[in-house]
Coordinates of C-alpha atoms in Angstrom, one line a residue:
X26 CA 62.6 116.0 106.3
X27 CA 59.0 115.9 104.3
X28 CA 60.1 112.4 103.2
X29 CA 60.7 110.5 106.3
X30 CA 62.2 110.6 109.8
X31 CA 66.3 110.5 110.0
X32 CA 66.2 106.9 111.7
X33 CA 63.4 105.6 109.8
X34 CA 65.9 106.0 106.4
X35 CA 68.4 103.9 105.4
X36 CA 71.8 104.2 105.4
X37 CA 73.2 103.9 101.5
X38 CA 76.1 102.3 100.8
X39 CA 78.0 103.1 97.4
X40 CA 79.8 99.5 96.3
X41 CA 79.6 96.3 96.9
X42 CA 82.9 95.0 97.0
X43 CA 84.7 93.4 100.6
X44 CA 84.4 97.2 102.1
X45 CA 81.3 98.3 101.4
X46 CA 79.7 94.7 102.1
X47 CA 81.8 94.6 105.4
X48 CA 79.8 98.3 106.1
X49 CA 76.5 96.7 105.6
X50 CA 77.0 94.2 108.1
X51 CA 78.2 96.3 110.9
X52 CA 75.2 98.6 110.2
X53 CA 73.1 95.4 110.1
X54 CA 74.6 95.1 113.9
X55 CA 73.9 97.8 115.0
X56 CA 70.2 97.7 114.1
X57 CA 70.7 100.7 111.5
X58 CA 68.8 99.5 107.6
X59 CA 71.7 99.6 105.3
X60 CA 71.2 100.0 101.0
X61 CA 74.5 99.1 99.0
X62 CA 74.0 100.6 95.7
X63 CA 76.6 98.5 93.0
X64 CA 76.6 99.4 89.7
X65 CA 78.1 96.6 88.6
X66 CA 76.1 93.4 87.7
X67 CA 76.9 91.4 90.7
X68 CA 78.9 91.8 94.0
X69 CA 82.4 92.2 94.0
X70 CA 82.5 93.2 90.4
X71 CA 86.0 94.3 90.6
X72 CA 87.4 92.0 92.5
X73 CA 86.3 89.7 90.0
X74 CA 88.0 91.4 87.2
X75 CA 92.0 90.4 88.9
X76 CA 90.2 87.3 89.7
X77 CA 93.7 85.6 88.8
X78 CA 95.8 87.3 90.9
X79 CA 96.7 85.7 94.5
X80 CA 96.4 88.2 97.3
X81 CA 98.9 88.7 99.6
X82 CA 97.3 89.2 102.3
X83 CA 96.1 85.6 104.0
X84 CA 92.4 84.4 104.9
X85 CA 92.7 85.4 108.6
X86 CA 93.5 88.9 107.1
X87 CA 90.3 89.8 104.5
X88 CA 87.4 88.4 106.5
X89 CA 85.5 91.5 108.6
X90 CA 84.5 89.9 112.1
X91 CA 80.8 91.3 111.5
X92 CA 80.5 89.9 108.1
X93 CA 81.6 86.6 109.4
X94 CA 79.5 86.5 112.4
X95 CA 76.6 87.2 109.9
X96 CA 78.0 84.1 107.7
X97 CA 77.9 81.9 110.7
X98 CA 74.6 80.7 111.3
X99 CA 74.3 79.8 107.3
X100 CA 77.4 77.2 108.2
X101 CA 80.0 79.0 106.3
X102 CA 83.6 78.6 107.2
X103 CA 86.6 80.7 106.8
X104 CA 89.0 78.8 104.5
X105 CA 92.4 78.2 106.4
X106 CA 92.9 81.2 107.9
X107 CA 96.9 80.8 106.5
X108 CA 96.2 80.6 103.1
X109 CA 96.2 82.7 100.3
X110 CA 93.1 83.6 98.1
X111 CA 93.2 84.7 94.8
X112 CA 90.5 87.3 93.7
X113 CA 88.5 84.7 92.3
X114 CA 88.3 83.2 95.7
X115 CA 87.6 86.2 98.3
X116 CA 85.2 86.7 95.7
X117 CA 83.5 83.2 95.0
X118 CA 84.3 81.7 98.8
X119 CA 83.6 85.0 100.8
X120 CA 82.1 88.1 99.5
X121 CA 79.4 86.5 97.5
X122 CA 77.7 84.2 100.0
X123 CA 77.6 87.4 102.2
X124 CA 76.1 89.2 99.6
X125 CA 73.4 86.4 99.3
X126 CA 72.7 86.6 103.0
X127 CA 72.0 90.5 102.5
X128 CA 69.6 89.8 99.9
X129 CA 67.6 92.9 98.7
X130 CA 69.9 95.1 100.7
X131 CA 72.1 94.6 98.0
X132 CA 71.1 96.2 94.8
X133 CA 72.8 95.5 91.1
X134 CA 72.5 97.3 88.2
X135 CA 72.6 100.3 90.1
X136 CA 75.0 103.1 89.5
X137 CA 75.3 106.3 91.7
X138 CA 75.6 109.4 89.8
X139 CA 74.9 112.2 92.1
X140 CA 75.0 112.6 95.6
X141 CA 73.5 115.7 97.3
X142 CA 71.0 117.3 100.4
X143 CA 68.0 116.9 99.5
X144 CA 66.4 120.5 98.0
X145 CA 70.2 122.1 99.3
X146 CA 72.7 122.3 96.4
X147 CA 76.3 122.6 97.8
X148 CA 75.7 126.5 98.3
X149 CA 72.9 126.4 100.3
X150 CA 73.6 126.8 103.9
X151 CA 70.0 127.1 105.6
X152 CA 68.6 124.4 107.6
X153 CA 71.3 121.8 105.8
X154 CA 72.3 119.7 108.5
X155 CA 68.7 118.8 109.0
X156 CA 67.9 117.3 105.6
X157 CA 68.1 114.0 104.7
X158 CA 70.9 113.2 101.6
X159 CA 69.1 112.1 98.1
X160 CA 70.8 109.9 95.9
X161 CA 70.6 109.4 92.2
X162 CA 70.8 106.0 90.8
X163 CA 70.7 105.2 87.0
X164 CA 69.8 101.6 86.5
X165 CA 70.9 99.1 84.0
X166 CA 68.3 99.3 82.1
X167 CA 68.5 103.3 82.0
X168 CA 65.6 103.5 84.6
X169 CA 66.3 106.3 86.6
X170 CA 65.6 106.7 90.6
X171 CA 66.2 109.0 93.6
X172 CA 66.7 107.4 97.6
X173 CA 66.3 109.2 100.1
X174 CA 69.1 108.2 103.2
X175 CA 70.4 109.1 106.8
X176 CA 73.8 108.7 105.7
X177 CA 76.2 108.1 102.9
X178 CA 79.0 105.7 103.2
X179 CA 81.2 105.4 99.8
X180 CA 83.0 102.5 99.3
X181 CA 83.3 102.7 95.5
X182 CA 86.8 102.1 95.4
X183 CA 89.3 103.3 92.5
X184 CA 89.4 100.4 90.3
X185 CA 87.3 102.1 87.4
X186 CA 89.5 105.0 87.3
X187 CA 93.5 104.3 86.6
X188 CA 95.9 106.7 86.3
X189 CA 97.4 106.9 82.9
X190 CA 100.9 106.4 81.6
X191 CA 102.3 110.1 81.7
X192 CA 104.6 111.3 84.1
X193 CA 102.9 114.5 84.2
X194 CA 99.5 112.5 85.3
X195 CA 97.7 113.4 82.5
X196 CA 97.7 110.9 79.2
X197 CA 101.0 111.0 77.1
X198 CA 100.8 112.5 74.2
X199 CA 99.5 109.3 71.7
X200 CA 98.4 107.1 74.6
X201 CA 94.8 107.1 74.0
X202 CA 95.6 106.4 70.0
X203 CA 97.9 103.5 71.0
X204 CA 95.1 102.0 72.9
X205 CA 94.7 98.9 71.3
X206 CA 97.9 98.0 72.8
X207 CA 97.9 99.6 76.4
X208 CA 96.6 97.8 79.4
X209 CA 95.8 99.2 82.8
X210 CA 95.4 96.4 84.4
X211 CA 97.8 93.1 85.5
X212 CA 96.9 90.6 83.0
X213 CA 95.5 87.5 82.9
X214 CA 98.2 85.5 81.5
X215 CA 96.0 81.7 81.8
X216 CA 93.4 83.1 79.1
X217 CA 94.4 81.7 76.1
X218 CA 94.3 85.1 74.4
X219 CA 95.9 87.3 77.0
X220 CA 98.7 84.5 76.8
X221 CA 99.1 84.5 72.8
X222 CA 98.8 88.6 73.3
X223 CA 102.2 88.4 75.4
X224 CA 104.1 85.2 74.4
X225 CA 107.2 86.0 72.5
X226 CA 106.7 89.7 73.1
X227 CA 108.0 92.7 73.8
X228 CA 106.2 94.7 76.8
X229 CA 106.7 97.3 78.8
X230 CA 105.6 97.6 82.4
X231 CA 105.0 101.0 83.7
X232 CA 105.0 101.9 87.6
X233 CA 106.5 100.8 90.8
X234 CA 104.0 99.1 92.7
X235 CA 102.8 95.9 94.0
X236 CA 100.8 95.4 90.7
X237 CA 103.9 96.3 88.5
X238 CA 106.1 93.3 90.7
X239 CA 103.1 91.1 89.6
X240 CA 103.0 92.1 86.0
X241 CA 106.8 91.4 86.1
X242 CA 106.7 88.2 87.5
X243 CA 103.9 86.9 85.3
X244 CA 106.1 87.9 82.0
X245 CA 109.1 86.1 83.9
X246 CA 106.7 82.8 83.9
X247 CA 105.3 83.0 80.2
X248 CA 109.0 83.8 79.4
X249 CA 110.1 80.5 81.0
X250 CA 107.1 78.4 79.3
X251 CA 108.2 76.2 76.1
X252 CA 105.8 78.9 73.8
X253 CA 107.5 81.5 75.8
X254 CA 110.5 82.2 73.7
X255 CA 111.3 85.6 72.9
X256 CA 109.2 87.0 75.6
X257 CA 110.7 89.8 77.2
X258 CA 109.7 92.9 80.0
X259 CA 110.6 96.7 80.2
X260 CA 110.5 98.2 83.5
X261 CA 109.8 101.5 83.3
X262 CA 110.7 103.5 86.6
X263 CA 110.1 107.3 87.2
X264 CA 112.8 106.9 89.8
X265 CA 116.0 105.1 90.3
X266 CA 116.7 101.9 91.4
X267 CA 117.6 101.8 95.6
X268 CA 117.3 99.8 98.3
X269 CA 113.8 100.1 98.8
X270 CA 113.0 99.6 95.0
X271 CA 111.9 96.3 95.4
X272 CA 109.9 95.8 98.4
X273 CA 111.1 95.1 101.7
X274 CA 112.0 91.4 100.9
X275 CA 112.3 89.4 104.2
X276 CA 112.0 92.5 106.3
X277 CA 107.8 92.8 104.9
X278 CA 106.1 91.1 108.1
X279 CA 103.4 90.3 105.2
X280 CA 105.9 87.9 103.7
X281 CA 103.9 87.2 100.5
X282 CA 104.1 90.8 99.5
X283 CA 107.7 90.7 100.3
X284 CA 108.6 87.9 98.3
X285 CA 106.5 89.3 95.0
X286 CA 108.9 92.3 95.2
X287 CA 111.8 89.3 94.7
X288 CA 110.3 87.5 92.6
X289 CA 110.0 91.2 90.2
X290 CA 114.2 91.6 91.4
X291 CA 114.6 87.9 90.1
X292 CA 113.2 89.6 86.7
X293 CA 115.4 92.2 85.8
X294 CA 118.4 90.0 88.0
X295 CA 118.0 86.8 85.4
X296 CA 117.8 88.9 82.5
X297 CA 113.9 88.7 82.2
X298 CA 112.9 92.5 82.3
X299 CA 115.4 95.1 82.0
X300 CA 114.7 98.0 83.7
X301 CA 114.6 102.1 82.7
X302 CA 115.2 103.8 85.3
X303 CA 114.6 108.0 85.9
X304 CA 112.2 107.4 83.1
X305 CA 108.9 109.5 83.2
X306 CA 106.7 108.6 80.2
X307 CA 105.8 112.1 77.6
X308 CA 104.5 110.4 74.1
X309 CA 103.9 107.5 72.9
X310 CA 104.3 106.8 69.4
X311 CA 104.1 104.3 66.7
X312 CA 107.1 102.6 64.4
X313 CA 106.4 102.1 60.5
X314 CA 105.8 98.4 61.8
X315 CA 103.0 99.8 64.2
X316 CA 105.3 99.0 67.4
X317 CA 105.2 101.4 69.9
X318 CA 107.6 103.7 71.0
X319 CA 108.1 105.4 74.5
X320 CA 109.7 109.0 74.6
X321 CA 110.2 110.2 77.6
X322 CA 110.1 113.8 78.9
X323 CA 114.2 114.4 78.6
X324 CA 113.6 113.2 74.5
X325 CA 115.0 109.6 75.8
X326 CA 112.7 107.4 73.1
X327 CA 113.4 103.4 74.0
X328 CA 113.5 100.5 71.3
X329 CA 110.2 99.4 70.1
X330 CA 107.9 97.4 72.1
X331 CA 104.6 95.4 71.1
X332 CA 102.3 96.3 74.5
X333 CA 102.4 98.4 77.2
X334 CA 101.0 97.6 80.5
X335 CA 100.3 100.9 82.6
X336 CA 100.4 100.2 86.3
X337 CA 100.3 103.5 87.8
X338 CA 97.8 103.6 90.3
X339 CA 94.4 104.8 90.7
X340 CA 92.6 107.9 91.6
X341 CA 88.9 108.0 93.5
X342 CA 86.2 109.3 91.4
X343 CA 84.4 112.6 93.0
X344 CA 82.1 113.7 90.1
X345 CA 79.2 112.0 91.5
X346 CA 79.9 113.8 94.9
X347 CA 80.5 117.2 93.6
X348 CA 77.4 118.6 95.6
X349 CA 78.2 117.7 98.9
X350 CA 81.2 119.8 100.7
X351 CA 83.8 117.7 101.3
X352 CA 87.2 118.2 103.0
X353 CA 90.1 116.8 100.5
X354 CA 93.7 117.1 100.8
X355 CA 95.1 118.9 97.8
X356 CA 97.7 116.7 96.8
X357 CA 95.7 112.9 97.6
X358 CA 92.7 113.3 97.3
X359 CA 92.0 112.0 100.7
X360 CA 90.1 113.0 103.7
X361 CA 91.8 116.0 104.9
X362 CA 92.9 114.4 108.1
X363 CA 93.9 111.3 107.1
X364 CA 96.2 112.9 104.4
X365 CA 99.2 113.2 106.5
X366 CA 99.0 109.4 108.1
X367 CA 98.9 108.2 104.3
X368 CA 101.2 110.2 102.0
X369 CA 103.6 108.5 99.7
X370 CA 105.7 111.7 100.0
X371 CA 106.5 111.4 103.5
X372 CA 106.0 107.9 105.3
X373 CA 108.9 105.7 106.4
X374 CA 108.8 102.2 106.8
X375 CA 105.3 101.9 105.2
X376 CA 103.6 102.6 109.0
X377 CA 100.5 103.7 108.7
X378 CA 98.4 105.3 111.9
X379 CA 95.2 103.9 113.2
X380 CA 92.2 106.0 112.1
X381 CA 88.4 105.9 112.3
X382 CA 85.3 108.2 111.9
X383 CA 86.8 111.3 112.7
X384 CA 90.2 111.3 110.0
X385 CA 87.5 110.1 107.7
X386 CA 84.6 112.8 108.5
X387 CA 84.2 115.8 106.1
X388 CA 82.9 119.2 106.2
X389 CA 79.4 117.7 105.2
X390 CA 78.4 115.7 108.3
X391 CA 77.0 111.9 107.4
X392 CA 79.1 111.4 104.9
X393 CA 81.9 109.0 104.1
X394 CA 84.4 108.0 102.4
X395 CA 85.9 104.7 103.0
X396 CA 87.9 101.7 101.8
X397 CA 90.5 102.3 98.5
X398 CA 88.7 105.6 97.9
X399 CA 89.6 106.9 101.0
X400 CA 93.6 107.0 100.1
X401 CA 92.4 108.6 97.1
X402 CA 95.8 108.5 95.0
X403 CA 97.8 106.9 97.7
X404 CA 98.7 103.1 97.4
X405 CA 99.3 100.1 100.0
X406 CA 96.0 100.2 101.1
X407 CA 95.1 96.6 102.8
X408 CA 91.5 94.8 103.4
X409 CA 91.5 95.3 107.2
X410 CA 92.1 99.1 107.3
X411 CA 89.4 99.0 105.3
X412 CA 87.2 96.6 107.8
X413 CA 88.8 99.1 110.9
X414 CA 87.7 102.3 108.8
X415 CA 83.8 101.1 108.5
X416 CA 83.4 99.6 112.2
X417 CA 84.1 102.9 113.3
X418 CA 82.7 104.5 111.2
X419 CA 79.1 102.7 111.8
X420 CA 80.3 103.3 115.5
X421 CA 79.8 106.8 115.1
X422 CA 76.7 106.8 113.2
X423 CA 74.8 104.5 115.8
X424 CA 76.0 107.0 118.1
X425 CA 78.5 105.3 120.0
X426 CA 81.2 107.7 120.2
X427 CA 83.4 105.7 122.9
X428 CA 83.5 102.7 120.4
X429 CA 84.3 104.7 117.5
X430 CA 87.1 106.3 119.1
X431 CA 88.5 103.5 120.4
X432 CA 90.0 102.4 116.9
X433 CA 92.5 99.2 117.2
X434 CA 94.6 98.5 114.0
X435 CA 98.2 97.4 113.9
X436 CA 99.1 97.1 110.3
X437 CA 102.0 94.8 109.1
X438 CA 105.3 97.0 108.1
X439 CA 106.1 96.9 104.3
X440 CA 110.2 97.0 105.2
X441 CA 110.4 99.6 103.1
X442 CA 112.2 102.8 103.5
X443 CA 111.7 106.5 103.1
X444 CA 108.9 108.2 100.9
X445 CA 107.9 109.0 97.1
X446 CA 109.7 113.0 98.3
X447 CA 112.4 111.8 95.8
X448 CA 110.3 110.7 93.2
X449 CA 111.9 113.0 90.5
X450 CA 115.2 112.1 91.4
X451 CA 116.3 108.8 89.7
X452 CA 120.0 108.6 91.8
X453 CA 118.6 109.1 94.9
X454 CA 120.3 106.8 97.7
X455 CA 118.4 105.3 100.5
X456 CA 120.3 107.1 103.0
X457 CA 118.5 110.0 101.6
X458 CA 115.0 108.6 101.2
X459 CA 114.6 108.4 105.2
X460 CA 116.3 105.7 106.6
X461 CA 115.2 103.0 108.4
X462 CA 116.8 100.9 106.0
X463 CA 115.7 96.9 105.4
X464 CA 118.0 94.6 104.9
X465 CA 119.5 93.8 101.3
X466 CA 116.7 91.7 99.6
X467 CA 116.5 88.1 99.4
X468 CA 114.8 85.9 97.7
X469 CA 112.0 83.8 99.4
X470 CA 109.9 81.3 98.4
X471 CA 106.2 82.1 97.5
X472 CA 104.0 78.3 98.4
X473 CA 104.7 75.2 98.7
X474 CA 107.9 73.5 96.8
X475 CA 106.8 72.3 93.3
X476 CA 103.5 74.3 93.1
X477 CA 102.6 77.5 90.9
X478 CA 101.3 80.3 92.3
X479 CA 100.0 83.3 90.7
X480 CA 101.9 86.3 91.9
X481 CA 100.7 88.0 94.6
X482 CA 98.6 90.9 94.3
X483 CA 98.9 95.1 95.3
X484 CA 95.5 94.8 96.2
X485 CA 94.8 94.0 99.9

């Protein structure tokens, strides 16, 4: 190890989002030098992309304890713990101040393009674990740099790699060509140009999670606006309607998350959206007027729509980790030991067992995927999960095995029954899906009576 001794090297954290910044705070608390590398021009760039969306976790659940300790001497106080921040609130009132406290330990405009062992590609065994990591970076001005690190914590998330509309996991035929009328994010209907794009239009929403609920609720609000006459949603579901389709409702221990699913149910019940079930998109075509026609694998063709919102989840970008020896589940692309704990094909009632550094480890010692990226393609990640992950990982890096193994995390249950194992069965009933069923959904109020709130998000 010619460039430096291990203890003198920084631990590189990839991504200056909520989990990456929390990792830096925990590293500092343990006396380990962090270096956070953020591809965007500022911290929390991905969160800012959905600044208009309200979280379904409260402030009490989205502030990391080590980060709060770091901020406390500056006079920072956490907003009211029982209120729900938007993405913009989270970024402006917590993440940006945290990045500023970390100072030059956070570098923006620094995109990680590769990680390896010094002098060792993934084939070479000899003396491998004794070598530091090398991290290749491309800066915003195209300047390249190599950084040597004692360990790497990848908290880069999955925001930049949304899944396509195609039911096979590949883009539908014609999907790229129709890109001018497709978005892979929940649109900000408060933006005048975006508002005009969807007002009075027929819009397909593809997806079955909290982001799809958010989009449906937003389109419903638009349909009720003075200039929203004619706004209509078409909700495309790959499976059938069942008791869990709209989430856990009042059985969801995160009440705002339950209310979000009920808002989507209301959109369908009130006629603002039509649900199309068992529809796996195979192609997207244009009619003679330029509108889009969705075609299913079974040959069904839907009435033309003006816009398509694809909210089918995200997947991890693993390309820059290709020279490392990762142990990833073949389906979820999550760490092998973690995958069974979060597998949506198996899980019942939304339970995720506590996990830490052991479940997040890989054959390549010293590299950890944390946060949303650790879940691979699995959904329902919560910020509090990521905070406990990095606390455990940093304790392990500090040699405090007792603390690293003492993972204490109790997540609120979703109240949703069964996994996604019956994904391809349009009319699967709830009993077949795995039992432990929630009561029939009932509409509950989100926010104070008479106040408008942006629908909650699927992020945290």
